[in-house]
Amino acid sequence: MADIVPKITDIKNLQDLGKVFSLPMLAVAYILQTGVNISWDGSVWFGIPSELEEYAKFNRFVLIVILKTIWISGIGATFYAMLAGLHIYSRELLLPIAAIIMFVFGLLGLFSFEEAEQMKSVNNFWFYACFVWGFFLLSMKEQIDSAIS
């Protein structure tokens, strides 16, 4: 029975991994969902045309990945800062609730994919990213709570 129940140290390790991987997984999920191009409202502003040389394709790929990573990481960090501020204001309730929502979304995406038609347009990597963000939010809850007490 002891082997089935996760140890507290395992959960702590997942929280530590969440701190490291939350923004990179967000960036990967965003890039996989939107493609390797920079576009707005269906109009591609910067992409990788097939007629380019291989080195130019690779350079554009790297540039697009860097730009999209900076963009979505900034949005993710802003989202987290807002959640952290609201967590303090809500008397320490918001981050656990947000983590639960992340876990639920991740589980729904991975195990109820056939039943939820609305989720078929979402790239599967988002569901894994939700798990990581759930652990990240729980880790940050502990850090914020210790800092304000």
mmCIF file with all atom_site columns, N, CA, C and O in Angstrom, residues 87-120:
data_model
loop_
_atom_site.group_PDB
_atom_site.id
_atom_site.type_symbol
_atom_site.label_atom_id
_atom_site.label_alt_id
_atom_site.label_comp_id
_atom_site.label_asym_id
_atom_site.label_entity_id
_atom_site.label_seq_id
_atom_site.pdbx_PDB_ins_code
_atom_site.Cartn_x
_atom_site.Cartn_y
_atom_site.Cartn_z
_atom_site.occupancy
_atom_site.B_iso_or_equiv
_atom_site.pdbx_formal_charge
_atom_site.auth_seq_id
_atom_site.auth_comp_id
_atom_site.auth_asym_id
_atom_site.auth_atom_id
_atom_site.pdbx_PDB_model_num
ATOM 1   N N  . HIS A 1 87  ? -4.177  36.248 -4.991  1.00 0.00 ? 87  HIS A N  1
ATOM 2   C CA . HIS A 1 87  ? -4.062  35.223 -3.950  1.00 0.00 ? 87  HIS A CA 1
ATOM 3   C C  . HIS A 1 87  ? -3.891  35.868 -2.581  1.00 0.00 ? 87  HIS A C  1
ATOM 4   O O  . HIS A 1 87  ? -4.545  35.481 -1.620  1.00 0.00 ? 87  HIS A O  1
ATOM 5   N N  . ILE A 1 88  ? -3.018  36.855 -2.502  1.00 0.00 ? 88  ILE A N  1
ATOM 6   C CA . ILE A 1 88  ? -2.796  37.555 -1.231  1.00 0.00 ? 88  ILE A CA 1
ATOM 7   C C  . ILE A 1 88  ? -4.064  38.289 -0.822  1.00 0.00 ? 88  ILE A C  1
ATOM 8   O O  . ILE A 1 88  ? -4.477  38.245 0.342   1.00 0.00 ? 88  ILE A O  1
ATOM 9   N N  . TYR A 1 89  ? -4.715  38.928 -1.762  1.00 0.00 ? 89  TYR A N  1
ATOM 10  C CA . TYR A 1 89  ? -5.939  39.680 -1.485  1.00 0.00 ? 89  TYR A CA 1
ATOM 11  C C  . TYR A 1 89  ? -7.099  38.764 -1.090  1.00 0.00 ? 89  TYR A C  1
ATOM 12  O O  . TYR A 1 89  ? -7.930  39.133 -0.262  1.00 0.00 ? 89  TYR A O  1
ATOM 13  N N  . SER A 1 90  ? -7.154  37.558 -1.674  1.00 0.00 ? 90  SER A N  1
ATOM 14  C CA . SER A 1 90  ? -8.267  36.637 -1.404  1.00 0.00 ? 90  SER A CA 1
ATOM 15  C C  . SER A 1 90  ? -8.037  35.790 -0.159  1.00 0.00 ? 90  SER A C  1
ATOM 16  O O  . SER A 1 90  ? -8.718  34.794 0.040   1.00 0.00 ? 90  SER A O  1
ATOM 17  N N  . ARG A 1 91  ? -7.093  36.173 0.629   1.00 0.00 ? 91  ARG A N  1
ATOM 18  C CA . ARG A 1 91  ? -6.760  35.449 1.864   1.00 0.00 ? 91  ARG A CA 1
ATOM 19  C C  . ARG A 1 91  ? -6.296  34.015 1.567   1.00 0.00 ? 91  ARG A C  1
ATOM 20  O O  . ARG A 1 91  ? -6.749  33.062 2.162   1.00 0.00 ? 91  ARG A O  1
ATOM 21  N N  . GLU A 1 92  ? -5.423  33.912 0.610   1.00 0.00 ? 92  GLU A N  1
ATOM 22  C CA . GLU A 1 92  ? -4.703  32.685 0.304   1.00 0.00 ? 92  GLU A CA 1
ATOM 23  C C  . GLU A 1 92  ? -5.570  31.563 -0.258  1.00 0.00 ? 92  GLU A C  1
ATOM 24  O O  . GLU A 1 92  ? -5.312  30.399 -0.038  1.00 0.00 ? 92  GLU A O  1
ATOM 25  N N  . LEU A 1 93  ? -6.602  31.905 -1.018  1.00 0.00 ? 93  LEU A N  1
ATOM 26  C CA . LEU A 1 93  ? -7.465  30.876 -1.602  1.00 0.00 ? 93  LEU A CA 1
ATOM 27  C C  . LEU A 1 93  ? -7.295  30.707 -3.107  1.00 0.00 ? 93  LEU A C  1
ATOM 28  O O  . LEU A 1 93  ? -7.596  29.650 -3.646  1.00 0.00 ? 93  LEU A O  1
ATOM 29  N N  . LEU A 1 94  ? -6.843  31.716 -3.783  1.00 0.00 ? 94  LEU A N  1
ATOM 30  C CA . LEU A 1 94  ? -6.889  31.701 -5.240  1.00 0.00 ? 94  LEU A CA 1
ATOM 31  C C  . LEU A 1 94  ? -5.910  30.716 -5.887  1.00 0.00 ? 94  LEU A C  1
ATOM 32  O O  . LEU A 1 94  ? -6.284  30.004 -6.819  1.00 0.00 ? 94  LEU A O  1
ATOM 33  N N  . LEU A 1 95  ? -4.687  30.657 -5.433  1.00 0.00 ? 95  LEU A N  1
ATOM 34  C CA . LEU A 1 95  ? -3.707  29.773 -6.082  1.00 0.00 ? 95  LEU A CA 1
ATOM 35  C C  . LEU A 1 95  ? -4.070  28.294 -5.962  1.00 0.00 ? 95  LEU A C  1
ATOM 36  O O  . LEU A 1 95  ? -3.946  27.564 -6.957  1.00 0.00 ? 95  LEU A O  1
ATOM 37  N N  . PRO A 1 96  ? -4.557  27.820 -4.803  1.00 0.00 ? 96  PRO A N  1
ATOM 38  C CA . PRO A 1 96  ? -4.981  26.407 -4.778  1.00 0.00 ? 96  PRO A CA 1
ATOM 39  C C  . PRO A 1 96  ? -6.159  26.133 -5.711  1.00 0.00 ? 96  PRO A C  1
ATOM 40  O O  . PRO A 1 96  ? -6.213  25.091 -6.365  1.00 0.00 ? 96  PRO A O  1
ATOM 41  N N  . ILE A 1 97  ? -7.087  27.075 -5.798  1.00 0.00 ? 97  ILE A N  1
ATOM 42  C CA . ILE A 1 97  ? -8.225  26.899 -6.700  1.00 0.00 ? 97  ILE A CA 1
ATOM 43  C C  . ILE A 1 97  ? -7.750  26.901 -8.151  1.00 0.00 ? 97  ILE A C  1
ATOM 44  O O  . ILE A 1 97  ? -8.179  26.068 -8.958  1.00 0.00 ? 97  ILE A O  1
ATOM 45  N N  . ALA A 1 98  ? -6.842  27.817 -8.491  1.00 0.00 ? 98  ALA A N  1
ATOM 46  C CA . ALA A 1 98  ? -6.299  27.860 -9.852  1.00 0.00 ? 98  ALA A CA 1
ATOM 47  C C  . ALA A 1 98  ? -5.537  26.566 -10.171 1.00 0.00 ? 98  ALA A C  1
ATOM 48  O O  . ALA A 1 98  ? -5.636  26.044 -11.285 1.00 0.00 ? 98  ALA A O  1
ATOM 49  N N  . ALA A 1 99  ? -4.801  26.025 -9.200  1.00 0.00 ? 99  ALA A N  1
ATOM 50  C CA . ALA A 1 99  ? -4.069  24.768 -9.406  1.00 0.00 ? 99  ALA A CA 1
ATOM 51  C C  . ALA A 1 99  ? -5.053  23.624 -9.652  1.00 0.00 ? 99  ALA A C  1
ATOM 52  O O  . ALA A 1 99  ? -4.832  22.795 -10.547 1.00 0.00 ? 99  ALA A O  1
ATOM 53  N N  . ILE A 1 100 ? -6.136  23.583 -8.901  1.00 0.00 ? 100 ILE A N  1
ATOM 54  C CA . ILE A 1 100 ? -7.145  22.543 -9.097  1.00 0.00 ? 100 ILE A CA 1
ATOM 55  C C  . ILE A 1 100 ? -7.740  22.648 -10.498 1.00 0.00 ? 100 ILE A C  1
ATOM 56  O O  . ILE A 1 100 ? -7.916  21.637 -11.188 1.00 0.00 ? 100 ILE A O  1
ATOM 57  N N  . ILE A 1 101 ? -8.025  23.861 -10.933 1.00 0.00 ? 101 ILE A N  1
ATOM 58  C CA . ILE A 1 101 ? -8.577  24.059 -12.276 1.00 0.00 ? 101 ILE A CA 1
ATOM 59  C C  . ILE A 1 101 ? -7.581  23.574 -13.332 1.00 0.00 ? 101 ILE A C  1
ATOM 60  O O  . ILE A 1 101 ? -7.972  22.929 -14.313 1.00 0.00 ? 101 ILE A O  1
ATOM 61  N N  . MET A 1 102 ? -6.301  23.863 -13.125 1.00 0.00 ? 102 MET A N  1
ATOM 62  C CA . MET A 1 102 ? -5.280  23.383 -14.063 1.00 0.00 ? 102 MET A CA 1
ATOM 63  C C  . MET A 1 102 ? -5.238  21.858 -14.098 1.00 0.00 ? 102 MET A C  1
ATOM 64  O O  . MET A 1 102 ? -5.181  21.255 -15.169 1.00 0.00 ? 102 MET A O  1
ATOM 65  N N  . PHE A 1 103 ? -5.280  21.229 -12.931 1.00 0.00 ? 103 PHE A N  1
ATOM 66  C CA . PHE A 1 103 ? -5.269  19.766 -12.874 1.00 0.00 ? 103 PHE A CA 1
ATOM 67  C C  . PHE A 1 103 ? -6.512  19.184 -13.554 1.00 0.00 ? 103 PHE A C  1
ATOM 68  O O  . PHE A 1 103 ? -6.423  18.200 -14.291 1.00 0.00 ? 103 PHE A O  1
ATOM 69  N N  . VAL A 1 104 ? -7.662  19.786 -13.309 1.00 0.00 ? 104 VAL A N  1
ATOM 70  C CA . VAL A 1 104 ? -8.903  19.299 -13.926 1.00 0.00 ? 104 VAL A CA 1
ATOM 71  C C  . VAL A 1 104 ? -8.832  19.428 -15.442 1.00 0.00 ? 104 VAL A C  1
ATOM 72  O O  . VAL A 1 104 ? -9.185  18.486 -16.167 1.00 0.00 ? 104 VAL A O  1
ATOM 73  N N  . PHE A 1 105 ? -8.377  20.576 -15.935 1.00 0.00 ? 105 PHE A N  1
ATOM 74  C CA . PHE A 1 105 ? -8.269  20.762 -17.376 1.00 0.00 ? 105 PHE A CA 1
ATOM 75  C C  . PHE A 1 105 ? -7.297  19.744 -17.978 1.00 0.00 ? 105 PHE A C  1
ATOM 76  O O  . PHE A 1 105 ? -7.563  19.169 -19.030 1.00 0.00 ? 105 PHE A O  1
ATOM 77  N N  . GLY A 1 106 ? -6.184  19.518 -17.311 1.00 0.00 ? 106 GLY A N  1
ATOM 78  C CA . GLY A 1 106 ? -5.218  18.532 -17.795 1.00 0.00 ? 106 GLY A CA 1
ATOM 79  C C  . GLY A 1 106 ? -5.795  17.129 -17.824 1.00 0.00 ? 106 GLY A C  1
ATOM 80  O O  . GLY A 1 106 ? -5.640  16.400 -18.807 1.00 0.00 ? 106 GLY A O  1
ATOM 81  N N  . LEU A 1 107 ? -6.481  16.746 -16.758 1.00 0.00 ? 107 LEU A N  1
ATOM 82  C CA . LEU A 1 107 ? -7.090  15.411 -16.709 1.00 0.00 ? 107 LEU A CA 1
ATOM 83  C C  . LEU A 1 107 ? -8.204  15.262 -17.743 1.00 0.00 ? 107 LEU A C  1
ATOM 84  O O  . LEU A 1 107 ? -8.310  14.224 -18.399 1.00 0.00 ? 107 LEU A O  1
ATOM 85  N N  . LEU A 1 108 ? -9.023  16.283 -17.881 1.00 0.00 ? 108 LEU A N  1
ATOM 86  C CA . LEU A 1 108 ? -10.079 16.238 -18.903 1.00 0.00 ? 108 LEU A CA 1
ATOM 87  C C  . LEU A 1 108 ? -9.488  16.064 -20.294 1.00 0.00 ? 108 LEU A C  1
ATOM 88  O O  . LEU A 1 108 ? -9.987  15.267 -21.097 1.00 0.00 ? 108 LEU A O  1
ATOM 89  N N  . GLY A 1 109 ? -8.453  16.796 -20.582 1.00 0.00 ? 109 GLY A N  1
ATOM 90  C CA . GLY A 1 109 ? -7.844  16.721 -21.900 1.00 0.00 ? 109 GLY A CA 1
ATOM 91  C C  . GLY A 1 109 ? -7.208  15.389 -22.189 1.00 0.00 ? 109 GLY A C  1
ATOM 92  O O  . GLY A 1 109 ? -7.247  14.900 -23.317 1.00 0.00 ? 109 GLY A O  1
ATOM 93  N N  . LEU A 1 110 ? -6.631  14.776 -21.164 1.00 0.00 ? 110 LEU A N  1
ATOM 94  C CA . LEU A 1 110 ? -5.930  13.520 -21.392 1.00 0.00 ? 110 LEU A CA 1
ATOM 95  C C  . LEU A 1 110 ? -6.843  12.302 -21.340 1.00 0.00 ? 110 LEU A C  1
ATOM 96  O O  . LEU A 1 110 ? -6.621  11.329 -22.056 1.00 0.00 ? 110 LEU A O  1
ATOM 97  N N  . PHE A 1 111 ? -7.888  12.353 -20.508 1.00 0.00 ? 111 PHE A N  1
ATOM 98  C CA . PHE A 1 111 ? -8.698  11.160 -20.302 1.00 0.00 ? 111 PHE A CA 1
ATOM 99  C C  . PHE A 1 111 ? -10.126 11.259 -20.819 1.00 0.00 ? 111 PHE A C  1
ATOM 100 O O  . PHE A 1 111 ? -10.799 10.248 -20.905 1.00 0.00 ? 111 PHE A O  1
ATOM 101 N N  . SER A 1 112 ? -10.584 12.430 -21.158 1.00 0.00 ? 112 SER A N  1
ATOM 102 C CA . SER A 1 112 ? -11.954 12.583 -21.656 1.00 0.00 ? 112 SER A CA 1
ATOM 103 C C  . SER A 1 112 ? -11.962 13.224 -23.035 1.00 0.00 ? 112 SER A C  1
ATOM 104 O O  . SER A 1 112 ? -12.896 13.928 -23.391 1.00 0.00 ? 112 SER A O  1
ATOM 105 N N  . PHE A 1 113 ? -10.925 12.980 -23.778 1.00 0.00 ? 113 PHE A N  1
ATOM 106 C CA . PHE A 1 113 ? -10.762 13.639 -25.074 1.00 0.00 ? 113 PHE A CA 1
ATOM 107 C C  . PHE A 1 113 ? -11.906 13.306 -26.034 1.00 0.00 ? 113 PHE A C  1
ATOM 108 O O  . PHE A 1 113 ? -12.370 14.160 -26.766 1.00 0.00 ? 113 PHE A O  1
ATOM 109 N N  . GLU A 1 114 ? -12.371 12.072 -26.038 1.00 0.00 ? 114 GLU A N  1
ATOM 110 C CA . GLU A 1 114 ? -13.426 11.666 -26.965 1.00 0.00 ? 114 GLU A CA 1
ATOM 111 C C  . GLU A 1 114 ? -14.779 12.264 -26.580 1.00 0.00 ? 114 GLU A C  1
ATOM 112 O O  . GLU A 1 114 ? -15.595 12.548 -27.439 1.00 0.00 ? 114 GLU A O  1
ATOM 113 N N  . GLU A 1 115 ? -15.031 12.449 -25.296 1.00 0.00 ? 115 GLU A N  1
ATOM 114 C CA . GLU A 1 115 ? -16.317 12.959 -24.844 1.00 0.00 ? 115 GLU A CA 1
ATOM 115 C C  . GLU A 1 115 ? -16.443 14.474 -24.984 1.00 0.00 ? 115 GLU A C  1
ATOM 116 O O  . GLU A 1 115 ? -17.536 14.995 -25.084 1.00 0.00 ? 115 GLU A O  1
ATOM 117 N N  . ALA A 1 116 ? -15.340 15.170 -24.950 1.00 0.00 ? 116 ALA A N  1
ATOM 118 C CA . ALA A 1 116 ? -15.362 16.637 -24.984 1.00 0.00 ? 116 ALA A CA 1
ATOM 119 C C  . ALA A 1 116 ? -14.973 17.117 -26.381 1.00 0.00 ? 116 ALA A C  1
ATOM 120 O O  . ALA A 1 116 ? -13.802 17.305 -26.678 1.00 0.00 ? 116 ALA A O  1
ATOM 121 N N  . GLU A 1 117 ? -15.959 17.322 -27.219 1.00 0.00 ? 117 GLU A N  1
ATOM 122 C CA . GLU A 1 117 ? -15.727 17.780 -28.592 1.00 0.00 ? 117 GLU A CA 1
ATOM 123 C C  . GLU A 1 117 ? -14.971 19.103 -28.652 1.00 0.00 ? 117 GLU A C  1
ATOM 124 O O  . GLU A 1 117 ? -14.172 19.332 -29.543 1.00 0.00 ? 117 GLU A O  1
ATOM 125 N N  . GLN A 1 118 ? -15.238 19.982 -27.694 1.00 0.00 ? 118 GLN A N  1
ATOM 126 C CA . GLN A 1 118 ? -14.643 21.313 -27.697 1.00 0.00 ? 118 GLN A CA 1
ATOM 127 C C  . GLN A 1 118 ? -13.130 21.258 -27.521 1.00 0.00 ? 118 GLN A C  1
ATOM 128 O O  . GLN A 1 118 ? -12.425 22.188 -27.887 1.00 0.00 ? 118 GLN A O  1
ATOM 129 N N  . MET A 1 119 ? -12.607 20.183 -26.976 1.00 0.00 ? 119 MET A N  1
ATOM 130 C CA . MET A 1 119 ? -11.184 20.100 -26.680 1.00 0.00 ? 119 MET A CA 1
ATOM 131 C C  . MET A 1 119 ? -10.374 19.528 -27.841 1.00 0.00 ? 119 MET A C  1
ATOM 132 O O  . MET A 1 119 ? -9.154  19.512 -27.783 1.00 0.00 ? 119 MET A O  1
ATOM 133 N N  . LYS A 1 120 ? -11.040 19.102 -28.892 1.00 0.00 ? 120 LYS A N  1
ATOM 134 C CA . LYS A 1 120 ? -10.316 18.487 -30.006 1.00 0.00 ? 120 LYS A CA 1
ATOM 135 C C  . LYS A 1 120 ? -9.451  19.476 -30.771 1.00 0.00 ? 120 LYS A C  1
ATOM 136 O O  . LYS A 1 120 ? -8.496  19.088 -31.418 1.00 0.00 ? 120 LYS A O  1
#
